[in-house]
Coordinates of C-alpha atoms in Angstrom, one line a residue:
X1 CA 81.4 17.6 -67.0
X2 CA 82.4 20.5 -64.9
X3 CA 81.5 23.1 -67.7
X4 CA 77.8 21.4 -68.3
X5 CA 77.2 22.3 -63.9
X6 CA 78.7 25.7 -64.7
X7 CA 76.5 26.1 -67.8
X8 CA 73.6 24.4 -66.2
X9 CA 74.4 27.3 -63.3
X10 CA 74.5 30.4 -65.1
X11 CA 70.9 29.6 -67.0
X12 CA 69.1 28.8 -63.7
X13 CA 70.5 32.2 -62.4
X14 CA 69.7 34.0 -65.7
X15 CA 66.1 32.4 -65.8
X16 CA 65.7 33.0 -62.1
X17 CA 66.8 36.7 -63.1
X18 CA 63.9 37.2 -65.3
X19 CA 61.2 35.4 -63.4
X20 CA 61.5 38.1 -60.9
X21 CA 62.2 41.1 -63.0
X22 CA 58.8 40.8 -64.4
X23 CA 56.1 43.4 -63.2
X24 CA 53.2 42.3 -60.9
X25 CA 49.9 41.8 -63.2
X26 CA 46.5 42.6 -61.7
X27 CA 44.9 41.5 -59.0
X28 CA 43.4 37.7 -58.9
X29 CA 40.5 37.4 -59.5
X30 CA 38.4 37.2 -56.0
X31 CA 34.8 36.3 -57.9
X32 CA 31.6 37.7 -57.1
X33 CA 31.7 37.0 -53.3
X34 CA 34.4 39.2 -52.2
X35 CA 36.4 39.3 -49.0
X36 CA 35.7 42.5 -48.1
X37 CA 31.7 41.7 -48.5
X38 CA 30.0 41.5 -45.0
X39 CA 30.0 37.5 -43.7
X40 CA 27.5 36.3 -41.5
X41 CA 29.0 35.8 -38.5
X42 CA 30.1 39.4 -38.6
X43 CA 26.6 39.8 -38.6
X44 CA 26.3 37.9 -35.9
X45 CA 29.2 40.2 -34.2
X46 CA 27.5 43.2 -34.6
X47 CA 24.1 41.8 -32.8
X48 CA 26.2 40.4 -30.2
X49 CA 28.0 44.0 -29.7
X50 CA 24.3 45.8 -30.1
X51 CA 25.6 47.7 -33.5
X52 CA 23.7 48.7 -36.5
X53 CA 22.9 46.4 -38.8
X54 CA 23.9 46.4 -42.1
X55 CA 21.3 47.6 -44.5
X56 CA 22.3 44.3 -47.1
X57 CA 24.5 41.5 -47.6
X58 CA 26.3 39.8 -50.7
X59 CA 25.5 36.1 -50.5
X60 CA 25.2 32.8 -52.8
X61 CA 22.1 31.3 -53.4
X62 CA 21.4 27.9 -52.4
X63 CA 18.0 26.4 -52.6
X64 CA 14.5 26.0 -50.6
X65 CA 14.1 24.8 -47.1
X66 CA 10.3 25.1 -45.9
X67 CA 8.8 28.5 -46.3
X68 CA 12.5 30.1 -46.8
X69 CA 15.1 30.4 -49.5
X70 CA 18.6 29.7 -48.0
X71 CA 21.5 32.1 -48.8
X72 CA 24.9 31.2 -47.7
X73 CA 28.1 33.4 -47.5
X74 CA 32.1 32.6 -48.2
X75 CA 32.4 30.9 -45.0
X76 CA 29.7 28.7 -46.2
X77 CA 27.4 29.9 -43.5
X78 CA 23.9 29.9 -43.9
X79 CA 21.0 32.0 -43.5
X80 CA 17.3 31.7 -44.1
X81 CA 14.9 34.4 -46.1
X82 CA 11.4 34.1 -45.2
X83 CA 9.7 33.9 -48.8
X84 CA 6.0 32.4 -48.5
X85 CA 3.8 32.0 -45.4
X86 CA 3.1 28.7 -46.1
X87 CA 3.0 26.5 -48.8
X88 CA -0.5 27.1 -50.2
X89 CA 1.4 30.9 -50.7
X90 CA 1.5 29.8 -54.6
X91 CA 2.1 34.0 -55.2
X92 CA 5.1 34.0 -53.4
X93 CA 6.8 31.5 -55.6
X94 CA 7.2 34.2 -58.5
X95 CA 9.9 36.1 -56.1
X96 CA 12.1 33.3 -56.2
X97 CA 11.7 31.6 -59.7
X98 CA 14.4 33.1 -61.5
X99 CA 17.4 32.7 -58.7
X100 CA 19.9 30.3 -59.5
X101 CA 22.0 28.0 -57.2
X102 CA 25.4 29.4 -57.0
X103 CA 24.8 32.7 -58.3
X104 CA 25.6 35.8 -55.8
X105 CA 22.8 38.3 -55.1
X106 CA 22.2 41.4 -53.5
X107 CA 19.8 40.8 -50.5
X108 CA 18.3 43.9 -48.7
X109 CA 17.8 42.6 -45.3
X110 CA 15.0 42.9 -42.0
X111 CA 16.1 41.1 -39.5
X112 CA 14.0 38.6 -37.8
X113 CA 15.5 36.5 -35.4
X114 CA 17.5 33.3 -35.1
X115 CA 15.8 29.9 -36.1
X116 CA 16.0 26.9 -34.5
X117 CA 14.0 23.5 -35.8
X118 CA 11.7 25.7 -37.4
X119 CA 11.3 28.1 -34.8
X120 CA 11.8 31.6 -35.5
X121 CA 13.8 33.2 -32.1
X122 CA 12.8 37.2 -32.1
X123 CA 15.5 39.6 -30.3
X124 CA 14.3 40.1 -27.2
X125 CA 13.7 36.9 -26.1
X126 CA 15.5 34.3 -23.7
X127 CA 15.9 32.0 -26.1
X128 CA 17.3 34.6 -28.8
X129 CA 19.9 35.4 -26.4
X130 CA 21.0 31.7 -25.9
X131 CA 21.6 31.1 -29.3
X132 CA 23.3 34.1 -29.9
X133 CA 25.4 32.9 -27.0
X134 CA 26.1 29.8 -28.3
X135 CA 26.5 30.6 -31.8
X136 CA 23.7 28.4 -32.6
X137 CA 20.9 28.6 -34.6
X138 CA 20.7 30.7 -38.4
X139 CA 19.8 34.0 -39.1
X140 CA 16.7 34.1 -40.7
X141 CA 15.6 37.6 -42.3
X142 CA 12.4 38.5 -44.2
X143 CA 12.8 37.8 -48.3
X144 CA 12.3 41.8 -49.5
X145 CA 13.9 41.3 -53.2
X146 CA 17.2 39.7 -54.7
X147 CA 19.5 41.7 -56.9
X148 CA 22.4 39.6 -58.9
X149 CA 25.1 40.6 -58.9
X150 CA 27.1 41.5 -62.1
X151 CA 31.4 41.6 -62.7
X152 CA 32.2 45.1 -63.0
X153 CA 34.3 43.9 -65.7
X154 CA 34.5 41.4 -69.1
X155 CA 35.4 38.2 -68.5
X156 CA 36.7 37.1 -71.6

């Protein structure tokens, strides 16, 4: 019995051994939202702190709310992109046909303010600086274009 523990022993040691000997692969696999990619409340930081803005941001589409498309980010913050005027704008719908839910795109951004219940908050304003504040409200930006973004590798 005792040489079976002793046996039993030595291969957990030896396999133990070997587990760690082995060299570290590559890195995981992060997707196509990274970590380092700007998030929006760093965004939201930087207004805060009066900083430049960033000239674009790496976010998931999500779908259509009103007269904007809404983006989100890792954190699974949103934003809104001003696409249409209104919704007799039938032109504007050919900007956004081809973006799929999920899918991370390159959005050049111009700021516009923070929206509340459909009401766009400029900077500048009382209002914009309460819900900058407060943390409430979304950033809502004006849709320019949306670039997807491709692996810079082969996923096999």
């Amino acid at each position: 019995m005792s040489a079976r523990i002793t046996i039993l022993a030595l291969l957990c040691l030896v396999a133990s051994g070997t587990a760690q000997a082995q060299p570290a692969g590559p890195a995981p696999y992060e997707g196509l939202l990274r970590e380092s990619d700007m998030r929006l409340f760093q965004f939201r930081d930087a207004l805060k702190e009066q900083k430049p803005l960033t000239d674009f941001l790496y976010l998931r589409y999500s779908g259509r709310e009103w007269n904007h498309v809404v983006f989100y980010d890792l954190d699974g913050k949103e934003a809104l992109f001003r696409y249409r005027t209104d919704r007799f704008d039938d032109l504007a719908e050919r900007k956004i046909r081809d973006l799929l839910p999920g899918q991370v795109y390159r959005l050049p951004v111009k700021f516009v303010g923070l929206i509340e219940r459909r009401i766009v908050y400029p900077p500048g304003t009382p209002d914009f600086q309460r819900l900058l504040d407060s943390d409430a409200g979304r950033p809502a930006f004006e849709f320019l274009s949306a670039e997807p973004r491709q692996p810079d590798f082969i996923i096999y």
